[in-house]
Tab-separated table of C-alpha atoms in Angstrom:
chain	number	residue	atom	x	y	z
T	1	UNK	CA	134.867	-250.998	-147.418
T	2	UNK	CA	136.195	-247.990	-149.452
T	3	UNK	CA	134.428	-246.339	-152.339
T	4	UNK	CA	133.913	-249.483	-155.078
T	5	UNK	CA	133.145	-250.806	-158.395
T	6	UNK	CA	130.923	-253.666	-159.969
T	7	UNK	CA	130.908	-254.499	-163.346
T	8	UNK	CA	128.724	-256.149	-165.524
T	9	UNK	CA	125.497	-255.847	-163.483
T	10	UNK	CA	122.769	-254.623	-165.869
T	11	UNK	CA	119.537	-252.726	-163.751
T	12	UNK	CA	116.722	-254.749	-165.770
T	13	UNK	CA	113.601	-254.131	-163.818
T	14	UNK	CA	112.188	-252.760	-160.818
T	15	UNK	CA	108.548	-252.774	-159.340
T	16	UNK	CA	106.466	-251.604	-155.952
T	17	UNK	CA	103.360	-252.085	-154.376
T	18	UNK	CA	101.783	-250.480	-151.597
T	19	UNK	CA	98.666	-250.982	-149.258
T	20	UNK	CA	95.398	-249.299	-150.777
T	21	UNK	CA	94.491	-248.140	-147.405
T	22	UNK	CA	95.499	-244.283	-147.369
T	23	UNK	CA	95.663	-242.941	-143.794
T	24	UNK	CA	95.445	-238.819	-143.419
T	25	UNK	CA	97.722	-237.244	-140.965
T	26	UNK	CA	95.242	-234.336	-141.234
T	27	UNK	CA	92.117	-235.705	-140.144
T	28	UNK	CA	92.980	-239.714	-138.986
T	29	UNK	CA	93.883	-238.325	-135.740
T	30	UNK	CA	92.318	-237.256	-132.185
T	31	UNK	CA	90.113	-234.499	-133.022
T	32	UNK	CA	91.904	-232.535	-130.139
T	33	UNK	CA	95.921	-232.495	-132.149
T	34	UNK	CA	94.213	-231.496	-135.661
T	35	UNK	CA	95.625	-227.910	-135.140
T	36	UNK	CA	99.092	-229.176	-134.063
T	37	UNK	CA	98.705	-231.677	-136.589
T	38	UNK	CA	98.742	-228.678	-139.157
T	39	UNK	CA	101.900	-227.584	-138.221
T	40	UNK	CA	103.295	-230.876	-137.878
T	41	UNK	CA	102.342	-231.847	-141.337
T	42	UNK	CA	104.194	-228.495	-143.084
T	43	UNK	CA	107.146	-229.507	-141.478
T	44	UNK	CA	107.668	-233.415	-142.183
T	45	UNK	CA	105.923	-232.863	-145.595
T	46	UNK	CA	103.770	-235.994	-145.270
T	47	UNK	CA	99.631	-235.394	-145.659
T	48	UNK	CA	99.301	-239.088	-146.325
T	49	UNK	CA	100.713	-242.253	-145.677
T	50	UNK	CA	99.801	-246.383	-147.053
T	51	UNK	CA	99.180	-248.508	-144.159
T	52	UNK	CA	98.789	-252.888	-144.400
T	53	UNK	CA	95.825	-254.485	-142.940
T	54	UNK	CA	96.157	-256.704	-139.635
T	55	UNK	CA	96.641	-259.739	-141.874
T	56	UNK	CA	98.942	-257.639	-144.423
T	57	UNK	CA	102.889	-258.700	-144.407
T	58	UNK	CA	105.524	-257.006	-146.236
T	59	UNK	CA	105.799	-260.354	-147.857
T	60	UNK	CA	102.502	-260.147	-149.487
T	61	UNK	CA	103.406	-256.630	-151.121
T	62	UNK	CA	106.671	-258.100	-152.455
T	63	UNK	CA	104.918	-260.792	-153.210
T	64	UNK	CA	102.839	-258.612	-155.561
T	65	UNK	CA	105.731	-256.852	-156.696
T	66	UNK	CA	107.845	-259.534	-157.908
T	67	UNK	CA	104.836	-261.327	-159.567
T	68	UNK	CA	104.244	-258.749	-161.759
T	69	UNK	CA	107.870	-257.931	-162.076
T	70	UNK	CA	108.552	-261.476	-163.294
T	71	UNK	CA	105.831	-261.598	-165.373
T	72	UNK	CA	106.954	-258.083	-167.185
T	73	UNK	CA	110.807	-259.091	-167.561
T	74	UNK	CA	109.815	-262.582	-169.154
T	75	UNK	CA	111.934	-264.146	-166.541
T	76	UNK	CA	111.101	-267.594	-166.182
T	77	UNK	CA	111.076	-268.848	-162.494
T	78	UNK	CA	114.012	-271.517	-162.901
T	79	UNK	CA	116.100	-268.478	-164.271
T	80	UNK	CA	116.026	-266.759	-161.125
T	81	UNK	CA	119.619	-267.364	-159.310
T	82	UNK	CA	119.247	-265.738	-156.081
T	83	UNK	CA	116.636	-264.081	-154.092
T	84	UNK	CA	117.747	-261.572	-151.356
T	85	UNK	CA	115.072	-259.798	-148.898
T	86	UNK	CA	115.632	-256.681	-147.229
T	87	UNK	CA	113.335	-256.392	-144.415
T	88	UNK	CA	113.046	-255.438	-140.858
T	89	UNK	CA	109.369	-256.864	-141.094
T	90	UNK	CA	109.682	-260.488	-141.742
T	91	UNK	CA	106.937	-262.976	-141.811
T	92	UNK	CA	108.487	-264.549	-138.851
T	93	UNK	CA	112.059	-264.268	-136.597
T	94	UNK	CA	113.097	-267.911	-137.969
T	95	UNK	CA	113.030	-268.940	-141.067
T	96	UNK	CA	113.928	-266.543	-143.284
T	97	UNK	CA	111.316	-264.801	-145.129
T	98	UNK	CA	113.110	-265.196	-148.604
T	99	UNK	CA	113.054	-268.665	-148.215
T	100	UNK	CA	109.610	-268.772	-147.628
T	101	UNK	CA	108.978	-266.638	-150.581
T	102	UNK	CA	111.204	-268.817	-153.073
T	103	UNK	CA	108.442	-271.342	-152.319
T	104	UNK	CA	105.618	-269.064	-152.807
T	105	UNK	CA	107.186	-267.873	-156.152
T	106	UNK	CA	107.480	-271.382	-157.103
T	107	UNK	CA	111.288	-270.976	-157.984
T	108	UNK	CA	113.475	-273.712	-157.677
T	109	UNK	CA	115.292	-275.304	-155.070
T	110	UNK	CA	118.497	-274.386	-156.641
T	111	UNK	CA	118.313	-270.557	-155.546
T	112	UNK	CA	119.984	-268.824	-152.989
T	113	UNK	CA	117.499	-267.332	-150.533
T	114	UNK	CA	118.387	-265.289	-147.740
T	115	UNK	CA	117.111	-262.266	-145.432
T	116	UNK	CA	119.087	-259.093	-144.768
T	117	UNK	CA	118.212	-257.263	-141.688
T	118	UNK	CA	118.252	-253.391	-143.004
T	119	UNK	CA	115.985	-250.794	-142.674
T	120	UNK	CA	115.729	-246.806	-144.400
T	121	UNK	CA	119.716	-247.063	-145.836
T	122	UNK	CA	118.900	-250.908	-147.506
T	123	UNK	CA	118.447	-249.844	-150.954
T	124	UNK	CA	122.199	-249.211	-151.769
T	125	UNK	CA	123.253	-251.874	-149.287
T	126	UNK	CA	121.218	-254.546	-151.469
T	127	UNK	CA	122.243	-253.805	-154.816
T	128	UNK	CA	125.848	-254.078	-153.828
T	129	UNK	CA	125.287	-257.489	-152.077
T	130	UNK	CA	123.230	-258.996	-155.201
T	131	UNK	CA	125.582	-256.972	-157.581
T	132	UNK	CA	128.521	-258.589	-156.206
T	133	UNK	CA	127.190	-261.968	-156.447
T	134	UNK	CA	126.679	-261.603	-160.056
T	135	UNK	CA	129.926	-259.594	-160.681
T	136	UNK	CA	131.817	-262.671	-159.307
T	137	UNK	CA	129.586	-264.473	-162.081
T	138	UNK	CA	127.838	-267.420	-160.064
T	139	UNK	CA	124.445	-265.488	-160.709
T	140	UNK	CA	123.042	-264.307	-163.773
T	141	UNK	CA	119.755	-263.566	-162.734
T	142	UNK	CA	119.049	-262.058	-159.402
T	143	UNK	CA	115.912	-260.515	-157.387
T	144	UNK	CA	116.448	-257.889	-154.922
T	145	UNK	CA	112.878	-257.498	-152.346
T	146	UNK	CA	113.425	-254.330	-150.108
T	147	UNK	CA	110.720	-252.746	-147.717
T	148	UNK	CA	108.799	-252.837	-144.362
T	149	UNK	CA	105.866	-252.847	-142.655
T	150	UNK	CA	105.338	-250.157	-139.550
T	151	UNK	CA	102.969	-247.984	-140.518
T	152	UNK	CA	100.672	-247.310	-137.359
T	153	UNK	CA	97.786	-244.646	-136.562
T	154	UNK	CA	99.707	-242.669	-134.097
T	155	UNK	CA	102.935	-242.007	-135.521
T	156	UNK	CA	102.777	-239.543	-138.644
T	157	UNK	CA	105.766	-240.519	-140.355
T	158	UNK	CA	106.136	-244.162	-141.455
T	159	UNK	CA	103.824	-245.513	-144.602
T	160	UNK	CA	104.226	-249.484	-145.798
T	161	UNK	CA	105.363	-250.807	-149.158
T	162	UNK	CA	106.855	-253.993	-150.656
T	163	UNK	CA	109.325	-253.266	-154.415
T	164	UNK	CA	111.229	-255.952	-156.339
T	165	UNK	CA	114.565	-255.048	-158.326
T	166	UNK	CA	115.987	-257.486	-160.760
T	167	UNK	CA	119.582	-257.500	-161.904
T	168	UNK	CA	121.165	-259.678	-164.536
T	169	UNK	CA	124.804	-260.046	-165.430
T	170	UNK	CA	125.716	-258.224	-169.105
T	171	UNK	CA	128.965	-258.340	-170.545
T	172	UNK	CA	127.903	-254.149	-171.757
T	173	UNK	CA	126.487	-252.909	-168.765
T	174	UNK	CA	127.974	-249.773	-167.611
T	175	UNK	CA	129.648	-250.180	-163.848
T	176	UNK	CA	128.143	-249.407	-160.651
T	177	UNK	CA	129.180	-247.005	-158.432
T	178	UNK	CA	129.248	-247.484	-154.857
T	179	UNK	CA	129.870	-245.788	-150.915
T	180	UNK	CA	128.978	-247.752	-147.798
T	181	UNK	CA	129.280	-247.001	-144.528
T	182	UNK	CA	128.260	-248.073	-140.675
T	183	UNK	CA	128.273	-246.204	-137.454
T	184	UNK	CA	127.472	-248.425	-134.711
T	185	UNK	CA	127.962	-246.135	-132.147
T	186	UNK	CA	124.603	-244.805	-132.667
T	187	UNK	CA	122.577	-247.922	-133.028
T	188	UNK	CA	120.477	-246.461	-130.115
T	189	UNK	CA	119.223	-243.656	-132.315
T	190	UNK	CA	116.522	-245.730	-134.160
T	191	UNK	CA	115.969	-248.924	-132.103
T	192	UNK	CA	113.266	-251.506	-131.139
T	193	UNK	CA	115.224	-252.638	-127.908
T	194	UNK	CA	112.856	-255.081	-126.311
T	195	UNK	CA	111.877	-258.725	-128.550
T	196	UNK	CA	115.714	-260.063	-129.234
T	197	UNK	CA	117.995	-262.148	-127.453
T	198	UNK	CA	119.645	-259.273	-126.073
T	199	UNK	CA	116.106	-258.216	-123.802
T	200	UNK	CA	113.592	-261.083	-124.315
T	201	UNK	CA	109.752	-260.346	-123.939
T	202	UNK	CA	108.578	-260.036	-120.588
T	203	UNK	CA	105.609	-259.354	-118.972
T	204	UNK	CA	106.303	-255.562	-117.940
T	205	UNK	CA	106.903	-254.487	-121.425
T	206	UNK	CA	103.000	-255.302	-122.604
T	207	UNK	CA	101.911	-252.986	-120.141
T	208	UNK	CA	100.700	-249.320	-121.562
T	209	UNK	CA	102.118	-245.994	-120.571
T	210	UNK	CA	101.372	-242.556	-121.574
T	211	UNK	CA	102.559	-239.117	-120.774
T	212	UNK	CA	99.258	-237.384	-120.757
T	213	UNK	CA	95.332	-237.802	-121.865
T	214	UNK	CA	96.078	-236.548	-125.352
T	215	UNK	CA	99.432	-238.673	-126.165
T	216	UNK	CA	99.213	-242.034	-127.056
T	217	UNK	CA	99.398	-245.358	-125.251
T	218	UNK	CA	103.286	-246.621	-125.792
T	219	UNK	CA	104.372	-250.473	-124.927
T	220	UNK	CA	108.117	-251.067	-124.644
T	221	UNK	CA	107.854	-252.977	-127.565
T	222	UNK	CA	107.441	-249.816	-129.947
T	223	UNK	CA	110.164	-248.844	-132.279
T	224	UNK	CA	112.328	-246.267	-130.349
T	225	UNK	CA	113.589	-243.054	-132.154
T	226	UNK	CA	116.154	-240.438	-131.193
T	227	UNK	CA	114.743	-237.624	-133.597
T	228	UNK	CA	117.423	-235.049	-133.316
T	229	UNK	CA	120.036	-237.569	-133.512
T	230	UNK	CA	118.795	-238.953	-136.275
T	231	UNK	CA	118.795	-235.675	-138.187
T	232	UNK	CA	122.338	-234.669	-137.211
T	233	UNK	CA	123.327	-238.144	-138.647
T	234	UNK	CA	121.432	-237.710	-141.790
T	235	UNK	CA	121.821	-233.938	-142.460
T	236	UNK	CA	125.679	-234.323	-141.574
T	237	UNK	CA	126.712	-238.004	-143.165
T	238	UNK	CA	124.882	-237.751	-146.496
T	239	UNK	CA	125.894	-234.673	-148.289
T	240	UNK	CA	129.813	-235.388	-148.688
T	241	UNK	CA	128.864	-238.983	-148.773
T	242	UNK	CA	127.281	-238.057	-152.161
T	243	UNK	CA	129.643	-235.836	-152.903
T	244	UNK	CA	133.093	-238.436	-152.610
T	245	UNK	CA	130.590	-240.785	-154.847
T	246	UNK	CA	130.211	-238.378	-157.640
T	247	UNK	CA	134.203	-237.542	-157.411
T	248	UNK	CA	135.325	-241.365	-157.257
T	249	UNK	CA	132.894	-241.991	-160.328
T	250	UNK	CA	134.395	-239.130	-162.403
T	251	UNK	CA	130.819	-237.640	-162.471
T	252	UNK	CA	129.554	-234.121	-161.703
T	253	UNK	CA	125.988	-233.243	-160.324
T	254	UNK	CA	125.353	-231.874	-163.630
T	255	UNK	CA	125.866	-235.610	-165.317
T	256	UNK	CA	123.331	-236.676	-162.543
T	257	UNK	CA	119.558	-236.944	-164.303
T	258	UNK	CA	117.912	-237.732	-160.936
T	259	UNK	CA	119.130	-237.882	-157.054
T	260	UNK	CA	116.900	-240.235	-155.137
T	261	UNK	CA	117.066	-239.967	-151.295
T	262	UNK	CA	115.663	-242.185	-148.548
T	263	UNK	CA	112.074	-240.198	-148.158
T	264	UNK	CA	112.795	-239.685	-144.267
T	265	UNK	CA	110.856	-236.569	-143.634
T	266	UNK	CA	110.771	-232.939	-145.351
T	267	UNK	CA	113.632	-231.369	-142.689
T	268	UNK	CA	116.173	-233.496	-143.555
T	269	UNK	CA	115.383	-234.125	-147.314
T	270	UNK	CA	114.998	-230.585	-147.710
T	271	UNK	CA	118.513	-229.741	-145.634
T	272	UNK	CA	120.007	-232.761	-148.013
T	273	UNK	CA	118.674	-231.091	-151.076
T	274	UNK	CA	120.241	-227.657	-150.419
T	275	UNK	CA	123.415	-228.274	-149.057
T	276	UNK	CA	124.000	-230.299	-152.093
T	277	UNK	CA	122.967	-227.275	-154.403
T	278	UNK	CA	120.624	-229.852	-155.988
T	279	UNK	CA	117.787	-228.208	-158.345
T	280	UNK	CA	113.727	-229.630	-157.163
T	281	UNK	CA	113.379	-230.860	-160.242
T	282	UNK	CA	116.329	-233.607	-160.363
T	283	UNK	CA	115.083	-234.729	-156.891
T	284	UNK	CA	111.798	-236.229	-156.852
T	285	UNK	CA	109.761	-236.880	-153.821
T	286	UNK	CA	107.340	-239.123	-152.869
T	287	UNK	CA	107.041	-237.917	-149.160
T	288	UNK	CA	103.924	-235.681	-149.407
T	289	UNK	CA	101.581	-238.928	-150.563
T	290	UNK	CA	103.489	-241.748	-149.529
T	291	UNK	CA	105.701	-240.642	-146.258
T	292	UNK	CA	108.394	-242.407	-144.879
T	293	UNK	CA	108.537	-246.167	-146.878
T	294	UNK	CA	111.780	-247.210	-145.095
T	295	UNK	CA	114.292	-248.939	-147.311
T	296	UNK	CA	111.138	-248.571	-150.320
T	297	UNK	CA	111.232	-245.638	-150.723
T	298	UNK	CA	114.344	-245.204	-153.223
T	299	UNK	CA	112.004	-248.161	-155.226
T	300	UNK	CA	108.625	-246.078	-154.491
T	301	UNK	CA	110.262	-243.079	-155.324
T	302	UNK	CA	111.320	-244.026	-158.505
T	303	UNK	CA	108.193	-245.904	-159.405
T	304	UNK	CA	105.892	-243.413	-158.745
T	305	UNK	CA	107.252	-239.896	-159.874
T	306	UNK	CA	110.089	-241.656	-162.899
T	307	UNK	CA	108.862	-244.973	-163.969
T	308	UNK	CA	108.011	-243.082	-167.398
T	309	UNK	CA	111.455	-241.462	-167.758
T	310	UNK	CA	113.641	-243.791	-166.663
T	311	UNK	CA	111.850	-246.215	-169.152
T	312	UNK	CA	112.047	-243.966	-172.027
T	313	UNK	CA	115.798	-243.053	-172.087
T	314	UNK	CA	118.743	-243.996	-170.380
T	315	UNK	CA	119.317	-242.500	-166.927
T	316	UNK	CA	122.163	-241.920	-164.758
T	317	UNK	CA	120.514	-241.819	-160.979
T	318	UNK	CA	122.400	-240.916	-157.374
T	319	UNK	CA	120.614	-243.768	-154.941
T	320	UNK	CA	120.912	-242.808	-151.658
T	321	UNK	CA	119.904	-244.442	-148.024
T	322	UNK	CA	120.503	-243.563	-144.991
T	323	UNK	CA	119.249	-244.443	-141.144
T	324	UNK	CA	118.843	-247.575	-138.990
T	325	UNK	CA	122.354	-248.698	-137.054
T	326	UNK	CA	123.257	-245.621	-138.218
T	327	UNK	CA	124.280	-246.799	-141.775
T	328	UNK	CA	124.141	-245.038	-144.853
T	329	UNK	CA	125.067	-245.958	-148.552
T	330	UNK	CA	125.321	-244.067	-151.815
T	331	UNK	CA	124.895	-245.509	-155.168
T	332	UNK	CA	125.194	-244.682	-159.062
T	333	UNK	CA	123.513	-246.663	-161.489
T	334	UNK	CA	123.131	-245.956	-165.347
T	335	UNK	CA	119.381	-247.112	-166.249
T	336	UNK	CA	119.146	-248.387	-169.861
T	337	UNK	CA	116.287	-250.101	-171.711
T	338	UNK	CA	114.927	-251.170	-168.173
T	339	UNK	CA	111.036	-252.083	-167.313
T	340	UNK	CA	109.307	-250.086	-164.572
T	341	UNK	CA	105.928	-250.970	-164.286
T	342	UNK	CA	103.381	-248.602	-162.426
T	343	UNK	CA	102.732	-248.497	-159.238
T	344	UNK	CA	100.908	-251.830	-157.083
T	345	UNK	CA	97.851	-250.994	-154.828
T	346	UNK	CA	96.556	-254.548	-153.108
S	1	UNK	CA	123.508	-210.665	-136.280
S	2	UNK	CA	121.139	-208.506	-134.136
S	3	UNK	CA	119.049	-209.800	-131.761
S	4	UNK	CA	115.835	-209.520	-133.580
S	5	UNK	CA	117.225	-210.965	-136.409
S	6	UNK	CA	118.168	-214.313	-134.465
S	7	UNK	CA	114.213	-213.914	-132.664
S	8	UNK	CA	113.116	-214.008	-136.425
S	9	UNK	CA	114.606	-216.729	-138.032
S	10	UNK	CA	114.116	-218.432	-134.420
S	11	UNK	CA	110.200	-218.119	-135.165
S	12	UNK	CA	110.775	-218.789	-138.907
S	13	UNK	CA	112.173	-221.934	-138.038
S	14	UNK	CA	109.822	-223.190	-135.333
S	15	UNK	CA	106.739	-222.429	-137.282
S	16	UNK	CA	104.508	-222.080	-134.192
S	17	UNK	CA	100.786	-222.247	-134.974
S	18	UNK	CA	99.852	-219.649	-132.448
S	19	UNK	CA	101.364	-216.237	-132.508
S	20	UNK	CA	103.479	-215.696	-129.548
S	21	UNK	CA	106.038	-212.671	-128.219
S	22	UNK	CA	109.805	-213.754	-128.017
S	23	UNK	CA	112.688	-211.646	-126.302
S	24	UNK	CA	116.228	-212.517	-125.653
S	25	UNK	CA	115.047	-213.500	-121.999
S	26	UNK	CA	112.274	-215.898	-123.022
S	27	UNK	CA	113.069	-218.865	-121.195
S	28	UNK	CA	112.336	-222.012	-123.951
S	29	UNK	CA	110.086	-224.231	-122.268
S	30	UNK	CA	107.304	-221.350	-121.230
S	31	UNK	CA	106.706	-221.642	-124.857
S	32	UNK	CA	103.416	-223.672	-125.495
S	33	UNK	CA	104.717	-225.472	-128.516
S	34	UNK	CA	108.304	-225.405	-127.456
S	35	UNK	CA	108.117	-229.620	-128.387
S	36	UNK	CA	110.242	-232.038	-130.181
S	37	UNK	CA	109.287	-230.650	-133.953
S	38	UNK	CA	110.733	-227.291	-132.661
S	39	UNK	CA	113.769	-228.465	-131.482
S	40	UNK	CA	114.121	-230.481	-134.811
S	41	UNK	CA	113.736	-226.889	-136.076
S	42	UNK	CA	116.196	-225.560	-134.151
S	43	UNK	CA	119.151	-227.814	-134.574
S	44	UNK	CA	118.308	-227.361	-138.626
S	45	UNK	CA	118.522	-223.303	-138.268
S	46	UNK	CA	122.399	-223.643	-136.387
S	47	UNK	CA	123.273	-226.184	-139.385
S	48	UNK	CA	121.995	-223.987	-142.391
S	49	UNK	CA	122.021	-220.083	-140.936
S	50	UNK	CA	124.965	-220.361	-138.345
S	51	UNK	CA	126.928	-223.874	-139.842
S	52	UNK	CA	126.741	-225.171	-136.437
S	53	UNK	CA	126.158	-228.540	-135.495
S	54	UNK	CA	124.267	-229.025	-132.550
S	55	UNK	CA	122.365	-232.200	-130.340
S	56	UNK	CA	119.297	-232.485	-128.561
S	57	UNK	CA	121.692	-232.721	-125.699
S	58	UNK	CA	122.898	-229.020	-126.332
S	59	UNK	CA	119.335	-227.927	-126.401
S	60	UNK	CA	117.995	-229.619	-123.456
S	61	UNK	CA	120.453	-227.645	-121.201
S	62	UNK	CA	119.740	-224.835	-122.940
S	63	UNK	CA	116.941	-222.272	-120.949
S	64	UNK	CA	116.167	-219.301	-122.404
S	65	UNK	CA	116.668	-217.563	-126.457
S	66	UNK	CA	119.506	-215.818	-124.936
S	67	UNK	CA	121.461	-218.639	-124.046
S	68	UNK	CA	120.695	-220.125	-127.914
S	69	UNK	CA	122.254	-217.155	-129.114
S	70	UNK	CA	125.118	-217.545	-127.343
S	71	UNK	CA	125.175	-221.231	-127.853
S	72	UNK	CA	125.451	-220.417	-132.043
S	73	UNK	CA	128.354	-218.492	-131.290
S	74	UNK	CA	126.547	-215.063	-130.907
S	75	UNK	CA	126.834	-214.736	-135.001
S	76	UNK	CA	127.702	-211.114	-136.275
């Protein structure tokens, strides 16, 4: 698609909830990597990361989420239109875990419910989907669930978190801005290969490996990542991405109040930040106590270091998400008159 | 650029933990924490310093600090 418009999508709500469990990259580690760990930490910017029980889903933190997100907007549950779930940690591979949370919600049987199978760039991706639906004016009121679950002990960089968004059409609300792109060519840069149709579970890939005593054991059903390719993508894709946004939209950096960036780690953010020219303050960061939320973290972001501001005033935010496929999408969104609730622990 | 300048922003950008003595002939993996978060490092130095855009495949066939250098473009 080329660089597009919605209209008459109003931003009413948004809401996220994260794990109380708080795992230290610092010290939850093998006593024998704390020094390495040091280093490791100053570099991706992350000291501590949220991370689900066993029994935990990502459906249970949206499920928080849009609970108390409902409950704030005054929404009634047969006013909800459509619910949309992006996720790359559903409750099951069939059925779809919107579905299964329509139930659980107790909305009616007359909403659309439907997964989306995104990861870190989602965010963007899902307001445009649920946007366009109510642009085209068959919903009115609309519920947007975007996050994962794969925070683990050995890996330093991924935390979990569940947010809702609601949108709702209004005749007055200021259009949406928005940039979406794929690269499939490098769907081998982040990639859980083994578990789909493609490669089926076998036998062989349950067995551990490891490359010495002091790594960890690895399975072939881990989540594969191709770390310099994924920072060439990001560090190389985002910054005019943004920039061809802010041009289509009429809008400087200046009119920006806040740019909100996938949290990925500190080297890319940080390479983002200043090849845009973008002051600290307008980009706020959530990686240092919350790491790497996957498609959340635009949501966590702005919950935990804006939810004052952006309820206060109207805002005019730069989303932008970027990773898994490779995809990445920019969005701008005027806030106005908005709810944003603090921050979920469960 | 001089030599030492590329060693420094070389060790700048890797942040070792451990203090260690680099020349132009230092071959890359005698380095003890010559690793993954270092080459990370790396390829973000050639974007920012030296607007060069490099892979992990570049850097795995590269040997020693030397060959880096020459692999930015030998920057003046």
């Amino acid at each position: 698609m080329t660089t597009s418009t919605l209209q008459h999508v109003r931003f009413a709500g948004m809401t996220s909830c994260v794990p109380k469990r708080i795992v230290s990259n610092l010290t939850d580690c093998r006593p024998q990597i704390r020094s390495e760990r040091q280093r490791l930490v100053r570099n991706i910017g992350i000291e501590t990361r949220r991370m689900a029980p066993k029994w935990q889903c990502f459906s249970d933190l949206a499920f928080e989420a849009t609970e108390k997100l409902l409950e704030s907007l005054d929404w009634k549950r047969e006013e909800v239109d459509a619910i949309i779930v992006m996720t790359q940690s559903p409750d099951y591979l069939i059925p779809a875990t919107a579905i299964i949370l329509q139930d659980r919600l107790g909305l009616s049987n007359a909403t659309i419910a439907f997964d989306v199978n995104l990861g870190c760039s989602a965010y963007p991706f899902g307001l445009h989907l649920l946007g366009c639906m109510i642009a085209a004016g068959g919903v009115k009121k609309g519920l947007l669930l975007v996050g994962d679950r794969s925070a683990t002990l050995d890996d330093p960089i991924f935390s979990d978190a569940g947010t809702a968004t609601a949108l709702e059409f209004s005749e007055n609300a200021a259009p949406m801005y928005f940039d979406l792109n794929s690269d499939g060519s490098g769907h081998k840069a982040i990639i859980l290969p083994v578990g789909g149709h493609r490669e089926p579970v076998d036998i062989q890939h349950l067995i551990p490996f490891r490359k010495d005593e002091n790594d960890h054991w690895r399975t072939g059903i881990d989540l594969q990542l191709d770390g310099p390719a994924v920072l060439s993508f990001s560090t190389q894709r985002v910054p005019p991405a943004v920039e061809k946004l802010l041009t289509y939209a009429c809008a400087s950096k200046e009119d920006i109040d806040y740019f909100i960036f996938h949290q990925a780690n500190r080297m890319i953010n940080e390479t983002i930040r200043k090849k845009l020219g973008l002051p600290v303050e307008k980009v706020p960061s959530t990686l240092q106590e919350f790491g790497n939320t996957s498609g959340a973290s635009l949501p966590v972001t702005m919950t935990v270091r804006i939810n004052k501001a952006l309820e206060a005033a109207p805002k005019r935010l730069l989303l932008s998400g970027f990773g898994i496929g490779l995809s990445w999408g920019t969005a701008l969104v005027d806030i106005d008159g908005a709810i944003f609730p603090d921050l979920i622990e469960s | 650029m001089s030599h030492q300048q590329f060693i420094d922003n070389f060790l700048s950008a890797t942040d070792f933990q451990e203090p260690v003595e680099v020349t132009m002939d230092t071959v890359l993996a005698d380095l003890p924490e010559w690793d993954s978060l270092a080459a990370l490092a790396t390829i973000v130095m050639f974007d920012m310093e030296y607007s060069k855009t490099i892979t992990g495949e570049d850097l795995h066939k590269i040997r020693t600090l030397n060959e880096l250098y020459e692999l930015a473009g030998s920057p003046a």
